[in-house]
PDB file of C-alpha atoms in Angstrom:
ATOM      1  CA  UNK A   1     -35.585 -16.058  10.394  1.00 67.00           C
ATOM      2  CA  UNK A   2     -37.217 -12.980   8.878  1.00 61.00           C
ATOM      3  CA  UNK A   3     -35.361 -10.522   6.691  1.00 67.00           C
ATOM      4  CA  UNK A   4     -34.141  -7.375   8.402  1.00 65.00           C
ATOM      5  CA  UNK A   5     -36.483  -4.642   7.196  1.00 63.00           C
ATOM      6  CA  UNK A   6     -34.276  -1.616   6.744  1.00 62.00           C
ATOM      7  CA  UNK A   7     -35.895   1.489   5.278  1.00 57.00           C
ATOM      8  CA  UNK A   8     -33.666   1.085   2.219  1.00 63.00           C
ATOM      9  CA  UNK A   9     -33.677  -2.610   1.437  1.00 73.00           C
ATOM     10  CA  UNK A  10     -34.592  -5.949   3.055  1.00 85.00           C
ATOM     11  CA  UNK A  11     -31.548  -7.918   4.198  1.00 94.00           C
ATOM     12  CA  UNK A  12     -32.012 -11.690   4.364  1.00 95.00           C
ATOM     13  CA  UNK A  13     -30.468 -14.281   6.614  1.00 97.00           C
ATOM     14  CA  UNK A  14     -28.444 -16.645   4.424  1.00 98.00           C
ATOM     15  CA  UNK A  15     -30.156 -19.720   5.857  1.00 97.00           C
ATOM     16  CA  UNK A  16     -33.530 -18.333   4.743  1.00 96.00           C
ATOM     17  CA  UNK A  17     -32.545 -18.404   1.089  1.00 97.00           C
ATOM     18  CA  UNK A  18     -33.930 -21.098  -1.172  1.00 97.00           C
ATOM     19  CA  UNK A  19     -31.719 -24.083  -1.928  1.00 97.00           C
ATOM     20  CA  UNK A  20     -30.826 -22.673  -5.330  1.00 97.00           C
ATOM     21  CA  UNK A  21     -30.131 -19.212  -3.848  1.00 97.00           C
ATOM     22  CA  UNK A  22     -27.873 -20.795  -1.230  1.00 98.00           C
ATOM     23  CA  UNK A  23     -25.955 -22.606  -3.936  1.00 98.00           C
ATOM     24  CA  UNK A  24     -25.638 -19.396  -5.944  1.00 98.00           C
ATOM     25  CA  UNK A  25     -24.410 -17.553  -2.851  1.00 98.00           C
ATOM     26  CA  UNK A  26     -21.689 -20.140  -2.146  1.00 98.00           C
ATOM     27  CA  UNK A  27     -20.647 -20.123  -5.790  1.00 98.00           C
ATOM     28  CA  UNK A  28     -20.472 -16.313  -5.906  1.00 98.00           C
ATOM     29  CA  UNK A  29     -17.154 -15.932  -4.054  1.00 98.00           C
ATOM     30  CA  UNK A  30     -13.713 -17.516  -4.142  1.00 97.00           C
ATOM     31  CA  UNK A  31     -12.149 -15.587  -1.254  1.00 98.00           C
ATOM     32  CA  UNK A  32     -13.369 -14.786   2.234  1.00 98.00           C
ATOM     33  CA  UNK A  33     -11.849 -11.808   4.012  1.00 98.00           C
ATOM     34  CA  UNK A  34     -12.973 -11.624   7.595  1.00 97.00           C
ATOM     35  CA  UNK A  35     -12.715  -9.425  10.631  1.00 96.00           C
ATOM     36  CA  UNK A  36     -11.474 -11.205  13.774  1.00 94.00           C
ATOM     37  CA  UNK A  37     -12.862  -9.740  17.009  1.00 91.00           C
ATOM     38  CA  UNK A  38     -16.580 -10.408  17.321  1.00 91.00           C
ATOM     39  CA  UNK A  39     -16.522 -12.739  14.321  1.00 95.00           C
ATOM     40  CA  UNK A  40     -13.843 -15.392  14.874  1.00 96.00           C
ATOM     41  CA  UNK A  41     -13.498 -14.902  18.621  1.00 92.00           C
ATOM     42  CA  UNK A  42     -14.711 -12.626  21.375  1.00 86.00           C
ATOM     43  CA  UNK A  43     -13.290 -11.515  24.711  1.00 77.00           C
ATOM     44  CA  UNK A  44     -13.855 -14.988  26.196  1.00 80.00           C
ATOM     45  CA  UNK A  45     -12.566 -17.194  23.383  1.00 88.00           C
ATOM     46  CA  UNK A  46     -13.471 -18.624  19.956  1.00 93.00           C
ATOM     47  CA  UNK A  47     -17.080 -18.113  18.912  1.00 94.00           C
ATOM     48  CA  UNK A  48     -18.815 -21.536  18.912  1.00 95.00           C
ATOM     49  CA  UNK A  49     -18.637 -23.338  15.605  1.00 96.00           C
ATOM     50  CA  UNK A  50     -15.834 -21.279  14.086  1.00 96.00           C
ATOM     51  CA  UNK A  51     -13.350 -24.126  14.633  1.00 95.00           C
ATOM     52  CA  UNK A  52     -15.441 -26.301  12.324  1.00 96.00           C
ATOM     53  CA  UNK A  53     -16.614 -23.649   9.870  1.00 97.00           C
ATOM     54  CA  UNK A  54     -13.201 -22.253   8.910  1.00 96.00           C
ATOM     55  CA  UNK A  55     -11.619 -25.626   8.028  1.00 95.00           C
ATOM     56  CA  UNK A  56     -14.814 -26.529   6.142  1.00 97.00           C
ATOM     57  CA  UNK A  57     -14.638 -23.363   4.053  1.00 97.00           C
ATOM     58  CA  UNK A  58     -10.991 -24.008   3.310  1.00 94.00           C
ATOM     59  CA  UNK A  59     -11.790 -27.617   2.353  1.00 95.00           C
ATOM     60  CA  UNK A  60     -14.425 -26.298  -0.055  1.00 97.00           C
ATOM     61  CA  UNK A  61     -11.722 -24.295  -1.831  1.00 97.00           C
ATOM     62  CA  UNK A  62     -12.343 -20.878  -0.313  1.00 97.00           C
ATOM     63  CA  UNK A  63      -9.241 -18.765   0.249  1.00 96.00           C
ATOM     64  CA  UNK A  64      -9.202 -17.218   3.743  1.00 96.00           C
ATOM     65  CA  UNK A  65      -7.693 -13.907   4.812  1.00 96.00           C
ATOM     66  CA  UNK A  66      -8.209 -11.837   7.953  1.00 96.00           C
ATOM     67  CA  UNK A  67      -8.249  -8.066   8.363  1.00 95.00           C
ATOM     68  CA  UNK A  68      -8.213  -6.806  11.936  1.00 91.00           C
ATOM     69  CA  UNK A  69      -8.396  -3.372  13.531  1.00 89.00           C
ATOM     70  CA  UNK A  70      -6.876  -4.784  16.721  1.00 89.00           C
ATOM     71  CA  UNK A  71      -3.229  -3.792  17.082  1.00 88.00           C
ATOM     72  CA  UNK A  72      -3.010  -5.078  20.654  1.00 88.00           C
ATOM     73  CA  UNK A  73      -1.918  -8.579  19.585  1.00 91.00           C
ATOM     74  CA  UNK A  74       1.354  -9.523  17.955  1.00 93.00           C
ATOM     75  CA  UNK A  75       1.314 -11.230  14.582  1.00 92.00           C
ATOM     76  CA  UNK A  76       2.611 -14.386  16.267  1.00 92.00           C
ATOM     77  CA  UNK A  77      -0.346 -14.325  18.667  1.00 92.00           C
ATOM     78  CA  UNK A  78      -2.731 -14.073  15.732  1.00 92.00           C
ATOM     79  CA  UNK A  79      -1.061 -17.006  13.985  1.00 91.00           C
ATOM     80  CA  UNK A  80      -1.228 -19.150  17.131  1.00 92.00           C
ATOM     81  CA  UNK A  81      -4.927 -18.347  17.652  1.00 92.00           C
ATOM     82  CA  UNK A  82      -5.728 -19.384  14.093  1.00 92.00           C
ATOM     83  CA  UNK A  83      -3.606 -22.516  14.423  1.00 91.00           C
ATOM     84  CA  UNK A  84      -5.716 -23.570  17.411  1.00 90.00           C
ATOM     85  CA  UNK A  85      -8.763 -23.246  15.168  1.00 90.00           C
ATOM     86  CA  UNK A  86      -7.223 -25.602  12.627  1.00 87.00           C
ATOM     87  CA  UNK A  87      -6.168 -22.849  10.245  1.00 86.00           C
ATOM     88  CA  UNK A  88      -2.412 -22.576   9.679  1.00 85.00           C
ATOM     89  CA  UNK A  89      -1.874 -19.007   8.502  1.00 77.00           C
ATOM     90  CA  UNK A  90       0.948 -17.128   6.846  1.00 78.00           C
ATOM     91  CA  UNK A  91       1.775 -13.562   7.849  1.00 77.00           C
ATOM     92  CA  UNK A  92       0.538 -12.362   4.459  1.00 78.00           C
ATOM     93  CA  UNK A  93      -2.904 -13.828   5.228  1.00 90.00           C
ATOM     94  CA  UNK A  94      -3.404 -11.398   8.134  1.00 92.00           C
ATOM     95  CA  UNK A  95      -3.656  -7.622   7.857  1.00 94.00           C
ATOM     96  CA  UNK A  96      -2.421  -6.012  11.076  1.00 91.00           C
ATOM     97  CA  UNK A  97      -2.903  -2.243  11.658  1.00 91.00           C
ATOM     98  CA  UNK A  98       0.642  -1.722  12.944  1.00 94.00           C
ATOM     99  CA  UNK A  99       2.162  -3.448   9.923  1.00 92.00           C
ATOM    100  CA  UNK A 100      -0.078  -1.437   7.613  1.00 94.00           C
ATOM    101  CA  UNK A 101       1.242   1.706   9.311  1.00 96.00           C
ATOM    102  CA  UNK A 102       4.844   0.545   8.862  1.00 96.00           C
ATOM    103  CA  UNK A 103       4.168  -0.217   5.218  1.00 94.00           C
ATOM    104  CA  UNK A 104       2.737   3.262   4.662  1.00 96.00           C
ATOM    105  CA  UNK A 105       5.616   5.039   6.412  1.00 97.00           C
ATOM    106  CA  UNK A 106       8.084   3.103   4.274  1.00 96.00           C
ATOM    107  CA  UNK A 107       6.136   3.955   1.123  1.00 95.00           C
ATOM    108  CA  UNK A 108       6.466   7.694   1.806  1.00 96.00           C
ATOM    109  CA  UNK A 109      10.132   7.320   2.904  1.00 97.00           C
ATOM    110  CA  UNK A 110       9.469   8.643   6.394  1.00 97.00           C
ATOM    111  CA  UNK A 111      12.747   9.397   8.199  1.00 96.00           C
ATOM    112  CA  UNK A 112      11.448  11.661  10.979  1.00 97.00           C
ATOM    113  CA  UNK A 113      10.405  10.500  14.427  1.00 97.00           C
ATOM    114  CA  UNK A 114       6.916   9.115  15.050  1.00 98.00           C
ATOM    115  CA  UNK A 115       4.857  10.095  18.081  1.00 97.00           C
ATOM    116  CA  UNK A 116       2.681   7.083  18.838  1.00 97.00           C
ATOM    117  CA  UNK A 117      -0.359   6.805  21.091  1.00 97.00           C
ATOM    118  CA  UNK A 118      -0.956   3.057  21.026  1.00 96.00           C
ATOM    119  CA  UNK A 119      -0.046  -0.184  22.773  1.00 94.00           C
ATOM    120  CA  UNK A 120       3.531  -1.320  23.279  1.00 96.00           C
ATOM    121  CA  UNK A 121       2.883  -4.068  20.721  1.00 95.00           C
ATOM    122  CA  UNK A 122       2.052  -1.439  18.125  1.00 96.00           C
ATOM    123  CA  UNK A 123       5.053   0.718  19.044  1.00 97.00           C
ATOM    124  CA  UNK A 124       7.395  -2.267  18.931  1.00 97.00           C
ATOM    125  CA  UNK A 125       6.518  -2.893  15.278  1.00 96.00           C
ATOM    126  CA  UNK A 126       7.626   0.663  14.527  1.00 97.00           C
ATOM    127  CA  UNK A 127      10.789   0.309  16.604  1.00 97.00           C
ATOM    128  CA  UNK A 128      11.646  -2.971  14.898  1.00 96.00           C
ATOM    129  CA  UNK A 129      11.776  -1.053  11.613  1.00 96.00           C
ATOM    130  CA  UNK A 130      14.230   1.415  13.167  1.00 96.00           C
ATOM    131  CA  UNK A 131      11.791   4.303  13.523  1.00 97.00           C
ATOM    132  CA  UNK A 132      12.407   6.709  16.373  1.00 97.00           C
ATOM    133  CA  UNK A 133       9.252   6.330  18.450  1.00 97.00           C
ATOM    134  CA  UNK A 134       8.214   8.990  20.949  1.00 95.00           C
ATOM    135  CA  UNK A 135       5.460   8.383  23.460  1.00 94.00           C
ATOM    136  CA  UNK A 136       4.261   9.453  26.899  1.00 87.00           C
ATOM    137  CA  UNK A 137       3.845  11.320  29.126  1.00 84.00           C
ATOM    138  CA  UNK A 138       3.552   8.567  31.692  1.00 81.00           C
ATOM    139  CA  UNK A 139       3.400  10.758  34.796  1.00 75.00           C
ATOM    140  CA  UNK A 140       0.500  12.746  36.157  1.00 73.00           C
ATOM    141  CA  UNK A 141       0.742  16.509  35.961  1.00 70.00           C
ATOM    142  CA  UNK A 142       0.859  18.311  39.280  1.00 69.00           C
ATOM    143  CA  UNK A 143      -2.438  19.693  40.557  1.00 69.00           C
ATOM    144  CA  UNK A 144      -1.727  22.440  43.088  1.00 69.00           C
ATOM    145  CA  UNK A 145      -5.402  23.308  43.579  1.00 69.00           C
ATOM    146  CA  UNK A 146      -4.682  26.669  41.966  1.00 64.00           C
ATOM    147  CA  UNK A 147      -6.858  28.271  39.335  1.00 63.00           C
ATOM    148  CA  UNK A 148      -3.905  28.557  36.958  1.00 65.00           C
ATOM    149  CA  UNK A 149      -2.431  25.096  37.609  1.00 61.00           C
ATOM    150  CA  UNK A 150      -3.073  24.245  33.966  1.00 63.00           C
ATOM    151  CA  UNK A 151      -0.059  26.477  33.193  1.00 65.00           C
ATOM    152  CA  UNK A 152       2.103  23.458  33.977  1.00 61.00           C
ATOM    153  CA  UNK A 153       1.303  22.405  30.415  1.00 64.00           C
ATOM    154  CA  UNK A 154       3.006  25.505  28.999  1.00 69.00           C
ATOM    155  CA  UNK A 155       6.586  24.510  29.729  1.00 63.00           C
ATOM    156  CA  UNK A 156       5.945  20.907  28.888  1.00 60.00           C
ATOM    157  CA  UNK A 157       4.707  21.604  25.374  1.00 68.00           C
ATOM    158  CA  UNK A 158       7.088  24.368  24.322  1.00 69.00           C
ATOM    159  CA  UNK A 159       9.562  23.706  21.524  1.00 65.00           C
ATOM    160  CA  UNK A 160      12.468  21.540  22.649  1.00 66.00           C
ATOM    161  CA  UNK A 161      15.486  19.774  21.193  1.00 63.00           C
ATOM    162  CA  UNK A 162      13.515  16.564  20.693  1.00 75.00           C
ATOM    163  CA  UNK A 163      13.627  14.969  17.228  1.00 88.00           C
ATOM    164  CA  UNK A 164      11.479  16.400  14.463  1.00 92.00           C
ATOM    165  CA  UNK A 165       8.198  14.491  14.385  1.00 95.00           C
ATOM    166  CA  UNK A 166       6.941  13.653  10.912  1.00 97.00           C
ATOM    167  CA  UNK A 167       3.928  11.554  11.876  1.00 98.00           C
ATOM    168  CA  UNK A 168       1.641  11.035  14.847  1.00 98.00           C
ATOM    169  CA  UNK A 169      -0.187   7.731  15.153  1.00 98.00           C
ATOM    170  CA  UNK A 170      -3.321   7.159  17.209  1.00 97.00           C
ATOM    171  CA  UNK A 171      -4.612   3.652  17.846  1.00 95.00           C
ATOM    172  CA  UNK A 172      -6.131   1.805  20.808  1.00 92.00           C
ATOM    173  CA  UNK A 173      -4.423   2.862  24.044  1.00 93.00           C
ATOM    174  CA  UNK A 174      -6.128   2.204  27.371  1.00 89.00           C
ATOM    175  CA  UNK A 175      -3.870   4.809  29.013  1.00 91.00           C
ATOM    176  CA  UNK A 176      -4.749   7.693  26.681  1.00 93.00           C
ATOM    177  CA  UNK A 177      -5.113  11.057  28.395  1.00 91.00           C
ATOM    178  CA  UNK A 178      -5.636  14.740  27.672  1.00 89.00           C
ATOM    179  CA  UNK A 179      -1.862  15.159  27.804  1.00 87.00           C
ATOM    180  CA  UNK A 180      -1.440  12.706  24.913  1.00 93.00           C
ATOM    181  CA  UNK A 181      -3.993  14.550  22.802  1.00 94.00           C
ATOM    182  CA  UNK A 182      -2.300  17.866  23.582  1.00 90.00           C
ATOM    183  CA  UNK A 183       1.054  16.493  22.488  1.00 91.00           C
ATOM    184  CA  UNK A 184      -0.451  15.284  19.221  1.00 94.00           C
ATOM    185  CA  UNK A 185      -1.889  18.755  18.632  1.00 93.00           C
ATOM    186  CA  UNK A 186       1.461  20.403  19.357  1.00 90.00           C
ATOM    187  CA  UNK A 187       3.398  18.147  16.974  1.00 92.00           C
ATOM    188  CA  UNK A 188       0.862  18.767  14.207  1.00 94.00           C
ATOM    189  CA  UNK A 189       1.046  22.518  14.721  1.00 90.00           C
ATOM    190  CA  UNK A 190       4.847  22.654  14.898  1.00 88.00           C
ATOM    191  CA  UNK A 191       5.254  20.836  11.608  1.00 91.00           C
ATOM    192  CA  UNK A 192       2.641  21.554   8.891  1.00 92.00           C
ATOM    193  CA  UNK A 193       3.860  18.445   7.051  1.00 95.00           C
ATOM    194  CA  UNK A 194       3.344  16.164  10.058  1.00 96.00           C
ATOM    195  CA  UNK A 195       0.840  13.409   9.198  1.00 97.00           C
ATOM    196  CA  UNK A 196      -2.043  12.433  11.469  1.00 98.00           C
ATOM    197  CA  UNK A 197      -2.469   8.651  11.136  1.00 97.00           C
ATOM    198  CA  UNK A 198      -5.320   6.668  12.679  1.00 96.00           C
ATOM    199  CA  UNK A 199      -5.378   2.914  13.123  1.00 93.00           C
ATOM    200  CA  UNK A 200      -8.591   1.564  14.629  1.00 89.00           C
ATOM    201  CA  UNK A 201     -11.532   3.959  14.271  1.00 89.00           C
ATOM    202  CA  UNK A 202     -14.094   2.081  16.378  1.00 87.00           C
ATOM    203  CA  UNK A 203     -16.196   4.242  18.680  1.00 88.00           C
ATOM    204  CA  UNK A 204     -17.200   1.273  20.809  1.00 79.00           C
ATOM    205  CA  UNK A 205     -15.171  -1.899  21.357  1.00 78.00           C
ATOM    206  CA  UNK A 206     -17.413  -4.766  22.524  1.00 71.00           C
ATOM    207  CA  UNK A 207     -15.889  -7.083  25.121  1.00 69.00           C
ATOM    208  CA  UNK A 208     -18.825  -9.405  25.568  1.00 62.00           C
ATOM    209  CA  UNK A 209     -22.602  -9.589  25.697  1.00 62.00           C
ATOM    210  CA  UNK A 210     -22.933  -7.014  28.450  1.00 68.00           C
ATOM    211  CA  UNK A 211     -19.776  -4.954  28.244  1.00 71.00           C
ATOM    212  CA  UNK A 212     -18.110  -2.580  25.848  1.00 76.00           C
ATOM    213  CA  UNK A 213     -15.531   0.170  26.146  1.00 81.00           C
ATOM    214  CA  UNK A 214     -14.907   3.475  24.404  1.00 87.00           C
ATOM    215  CA  UNK A 215     -12.791   3.052  21.294  1.00 88.00           C
ATOM    216  CA  UNK A 216     -10.313   5.478  19.702  1.00 92.00           C
ATOM    217  CA  UNK A 217     -12.840   6.893  17.229  1.00 93.00           C
ATOM    218  CA  UNK A 218     -13.953   9.644  19.593  1.00 95.00           C
ATOM    219  CA  UNK A 219     -10.350  10.744  20.204  1.00 96.00           C
ATOM    220  CA  UNK A 220      -9.698  10.883  16.464  1.00 97.00           C
ATOM    221  CA  UNK A 221     -12.739  13.146  16.123  1.00 97.00           C
ATOM    222  CA  UNK A 222     -11.426  15.421  18.884  1.00 97.00           C
ATOM    223  CA  UNK A 223      -8.045  15.790  17.174  1.00 97.00           C
ATOM    224  CA  UNK A 224      -9.551  16.439  13.747  1.00 97.00           C
ATOM    225  CA  UNK A 225     -11.785  19.161  15.175  1.00 97.00           C
ATOM    226  CA  UNK A 226      -9.016  20.676  17.309  1.00 95.00           C
ATOM    227  CA  UNK A 227      -6.408  20.782  14.538  1.00 95.00           C
ATOM    228  CA  UNK A 228      -8.433  21.099  11.362  1.00 95.00           C
ATOM    229  CA  UNK A 229      -6.546  18.077  10.003  1.00 95.00           C
ATOM    230  CA  UNK A 230      -8.170  15.010   8.504  1.00 96.00           C
ATOM    231  CA  UNK A 231      -6.710  11.751   9.764  1.00 96.00           C
ATOM    232  CA  UNK A 232      -5.294   9.264   7.299  1.00 96.00           C
ATOM    233  CA  UNK A 233      -7.111   6.071   8.305  1.00 95.00           C
ATOM    234  CA  UNK A 234      -4.940   2.981   7.968  1.00 95.00           C
ATOM    235  CA  UNK A 235      -7.470   0.760   9.718  1.00 93.00           C
ATOM    236  CA  UNK A 236     -11.007  -0.075   8.609  1.00 94.00           C
ATOM    237  CA  UNK A 237     -12.808   1.697   6.930  1.00 94.00           C
ATOM    238  CA  UNK A 238      -9.962   3.766   5.490  1.00 93.00           C
ATOM    239  CA  UNK A 239      -9.455   4.180   1.760  1.00 94.00           C
ATOM    240  CA  UNK A 240      -5.693   3.808   2.214  1.00 92.00           C
ATOM    241  CA  UNK A 241      -6.214   0.394   3.833  1.00 94.00           C
ATOM    242  CA  UNK A 242      -8.620  -0.581   1.049  1.00 96.00           C
ATOM    243  CA  UNK A 243      -5.921   0.237  -1.514  1.00 94.00           C
ATOM    244  CA  UNK A 244      -3.362  -1.813   0.427  1.00 93.00           C
ATOM    245  CA  UNK A 245      -5.688  -4.813   0.707  1.00 96.00           C
ATOM    246  CA  UNK A 246      -6.581  -4.822  -2.979  1.00 96.00           C
ATOM    247  CA  UNK A 247      -2.872  -4.699  -3.823  1.00 94.00           C
ATOM    248  CA  UNK A 248      -1.643  -7.179  -1.205  1.00 92.00           C
ATOM    249  CA  UNK A 249      -4.161  -9.853  -2.203  1.00 95.00           C
ATOM    250  CA  UNK A 250      -3.961  -9.010  -5.908  1.00 95.00           C
ATOM    251  CA  UNK A 251      -7.732  -8.638  -6.111  1.00 97.00           C
ATOM    252  CA  UNK A 252      -8.794  -8.507  -9.758  1.00 97.00           C
ATOM    253  CA  UNK A 253     -12.496  -9.277  -9.288  1.00 98.00           C
ATOM    254  CA  UNK A 254     -13.725  -7.610  -6.057  1.00 98.00           C
ATOM    255  CA  UNK A 255     -17.226  -9.074  -6.359  1.00 98.00           C
ATOM    256  CA  UNK A 256     -15.692 -12.558  -6.033  1.00 98.00           C
ATOM    257  CA  UNK A 257     -14.610 -11.607  -2.487  1.00 98.00           C
ATOM    258  CA  UNK A 258     -16.966 -12.004   0.483  1.00 98.00           C
ATOM    259  CA  UNK A 259     -16.124  -9.720   3.383  1.00 98.00           C
ATOM    260  CA  UNK A 260     -17.382 -10.812   6.793  1.00 98.00           C
ATOM    261  CA  UNK A 261     -17.580  -8.542   9.807  1.00 97.00           C
ATOM    262  CA  UNK A 262     -19.654  -7.569  12.821  1.00 95.00           C
ATOM    263  CA  UNK A 263     -19.543  -3.752  12.638  1.00 93.00           C
ATOM    264  CA  UNK A 264     -21.477  -1.582  10.197  1.00 96.00           C
ATOM    265  CA  UNK A 265     -19.197   1.464   9.662  1.00 94.00           C
ATOM    266  CA  UNK A 266     -15.869  -0.350  10.024  1.00 94.00           C
ATOM    267  CA  UNK A 267     -16.579  -3.691   8.305  1.00 96.00           C
ATOM    268  CA  UNK A 268     -19.494  -3.142   5.935  1.00 97.00           C
ATOM    269  CA  UNK A 269     -18.250   0.358   5.094  1.00 97.00           C
ATOM    270  CA  UNK A 270     -14.773  -1.004   4.369  1.00 97.00           C
ATOM    271  CA  UNK A 271     -16.145  -3.789   2.183  1.00 98.00           C
ATOM    272  CA  UNK A 272     -18.098  -1.222   0.171  1.00 98.00           C
ATOM    273  CA  UNK A 273     -14.922   0.788  -0.436  1.00 97.00           C
ATOM    274  CA  UNK A 274     -13.268  -2.351  -1.776  1.00 98.00           C
ATOM    275  CA  UNK A 275     -16.245  -3.392  -3.881  1.00 98.00           C
ATOM    276  CA  UNK A 276     -16.653  -6.691  -1.996  1.00 98.00           C
ATOM    277  CA  UNK A 277     -19.794  -8.635  -1.185  1.00 98.00           C
ATOM    278  CA  UNK A 278     -20.837  -8.022   2.423  1.00 98.00           C
ATOM    279  CA  UNK A 279     -21.934 -10.490   5.114  1.00 98.00           C
ATOM    280  CA  UNK A 280     -22.749  -9.259   8.615  1.00 98.00           C
ATOM    281  CA  UNK A 281     -22.282 -11.542  11.623  1.00 97.00           C
ATOM    282  CA  UNK A 282     -24.520 -10.916  14.640  1.00 96.00           C
ATOM    283  CA  UNK A 283     -21.937 -12.546  16.930  1.00 93.00           C
ATOM    284  CA  UNK A 284     -20.239  -9.246  17.782  1.00 89.00           C
ATOM    285  CA  UNK A 285     -21.052  -5.573  18.142  1.00 85.00           C
ATOM    286  CA  UNK A 286     -24.119  -5.094  15.920  1.00 91.00           C
ATOM    287  CA  UNK A 287     -27.750  -5.891  16.679  1.00 91.00           C
ATOM    288  CA  UNK A 288     -30.718  -6.261  14.337  1.00 93.00           C
ATOM    289  CA  UNK A 289     -32.089  -2.956  15.628  1.00 93.00           C
ATOM    290  CA  UNK A 290     -28.854  -1.221  14.672  1.00 93.00           C
ATOM    291  CA  UNK A 291     -29.138  -2.594  11.144  1.00 95.00           C
ATOM    292  CA  UNK A 292     -32.762  -1.456  10.894  1.00 93.00           C
ATOM    293  CA  UNK A 293     -31.752   2.054  11.962  1.00 93.00           C
ATOM    294  CA  UNK A 294     -28.736   2.367   9.657  1.00 94.00           C
ATOM    295  CA  UNK A 295     -29.222   5.155   7.114  1.00 91.00           C
ATOM    296  CA  UNK A 296     -25.956   4.894   5.178  1.00 95.00           C
ATOM    297  CA  UNK A 297     -26.380   2.434   2.282  1.00 94.00           C
ATOM    298  CA  UNK A 298     -22.646   1.680   2.065  1.00 96.00           C
ATOM    299  CA  UNK A 299     -22.693   0.487   5.682  1.00 96.00           C
ATOM    300  CA  UNK A 300     -25.429  -2.083   5.146  1.00 97.00           C
ATOM    301  CA  UNK A 301     -24.692  -5.773   4.467  1.00 97.00           C
ATOM    302  CA  UNK A 302     -25.967  -7.810   1.536  1.00 97.00           C
ATOM    303  CA  UNK A 303     -26.834 -10.732   3.838  1.00 97.00           C
ATOM    304  CA  UNK A 304     -26.470 -11.653   7.495  1.00 97.00           C
ATOM    305  CA  UNK A 305     -25.765 -14.715   9.652  1.00 97.00           C
ATOM    306  CA  UNK A 306     -25.802 -15.373  13.369  1.00 97.00           C
ATOM    307  CA  UNK A 307     -22.231 -16.675  13.364  1.00 97.00           C
ATOM    308  CA  UNK A 308     -19.691 -18.634  11.338  1.00 97.00           C
ATOM    309  CA  UNK A 309     -21.447 -21.812  12.524  1.00 97.00           C
ATOM    310  CA  UNK A 310     -24.234 -21.061  10.034  1.00 98.00           C
ATOM    311  CA  UNK A 311     -21.842 -21.979   7.212  1.00 98.00           C
ATOM    312  CA  UNK A 312     -21.927 -25.579   8.462  1.00 98.00           C
ATOM    313  CA  UNK A 313     -25.705 -25.732   8.070  1.00 98.00           C
ATOM    314  CA  UNK A 314     -25.492 -23.853   4.775  1.00 98.00           C
ATOM    315  CA  UNK A 315     -23.321 -26.540   3.201  1.00 98.00           C
ATOM    316  CA  UNK A 316     -25.618 -29.259   4.552  1.00 97.00           C
ATOM    317  CA  UNK A 317     -28.588 -27.503   2.961  1.00 97.00           C
ATOM    318  CA  UNK A 318     -27.100 -27.519  -0.543  1.00 95.00           C
ATOM    319  CA  UNK A 319     -26.085 -31.186  -0.549  1.00 88.00           C
TER     320      UNK A 319
END
C-alpha cells in the first residue's frame, strides 16, 4: 500500500515498512491507548480481527488502555464489551467522559447544581456523586402561529428560585434543541463563574459505512460564539483530558505510548497534546482523502493501518 502523500509529510502504512522498521516500530512503545468507536467496534459490532489482535498485543507485553468520547454507554457496558473480545478490563483502564467530568467537578470542589445536556447515562454518573442535576425542557413550546410567539421563551428563562448553577455540561444528546442551548446561555449569563464544560467534541459521528450523524461539536461552537465563553473540553482533544490521562496512567515517557484512533482532530490531535506516537485506523470516520487534505500538522498520524487486524500480520512479518 502506498504512503499517504500529504502536503506536509508522507505517512506510511505500517505493513509497508521493512522488516527491521516493523521490528523497531513494535519495540518503540510499551503502552497502547486506543479510541473505541470506529477502532475496536462500529455501530454493527466488533471490527473484524480485533478479537485476535487485542489479546495478541497483551500477550506480547503491551499494556492496553482505552479512551472514549462516547458517554452513551455505562462503564459496565464497556467492560462487558471488552470481556467479549477476550480483554478483561479494570475501570481504571477505561477513560469515560462522564467520569472525567465528575473527577474535574470534584477537583474544583463544585457544590452548585449542574445543568446537563447529555444522555441519561451521563447524567446518572453525576447524580451518583450527589450532584444536583438539572435538565430539560422535555416539552415542546407552544406555537400559536403568531409573529411574537417566541415571547413564550421570556417567562421560561427569567430568573427563578431554582438552584444556583455552577456548571453546564454539553455532551452527545440526540434530543438537543434550541431550548436547551438557550438555557445554557441563560445559566452562563446569570452566573459569570458558571463553567461551560464540553464532553465529546466530534462534528460528525459515523454509524457505519454509509451513515453518520451530526455530533455535539457544532453546538459547542454555537454556544461559544453566542456567549463569548470558551468551553473547557473534558473529552478528546481537550488539554484538561490530556492532563488527566497523563496523571491517571502515570505516563513518564510519552513517546513510549502509541495512541490509536480513527479521527484526525479528536484522536491524532489529542495524541499530539499528550506527546504520544500516533497511529490512524481507517476502520472508522477518516478516509485517505481526508488525511491528504489535512493542513494541521498536529492532527496528522505518524503511521496508518486499515484496522487492528493488521497487527496480526505485523507480528507474523517480524518472526
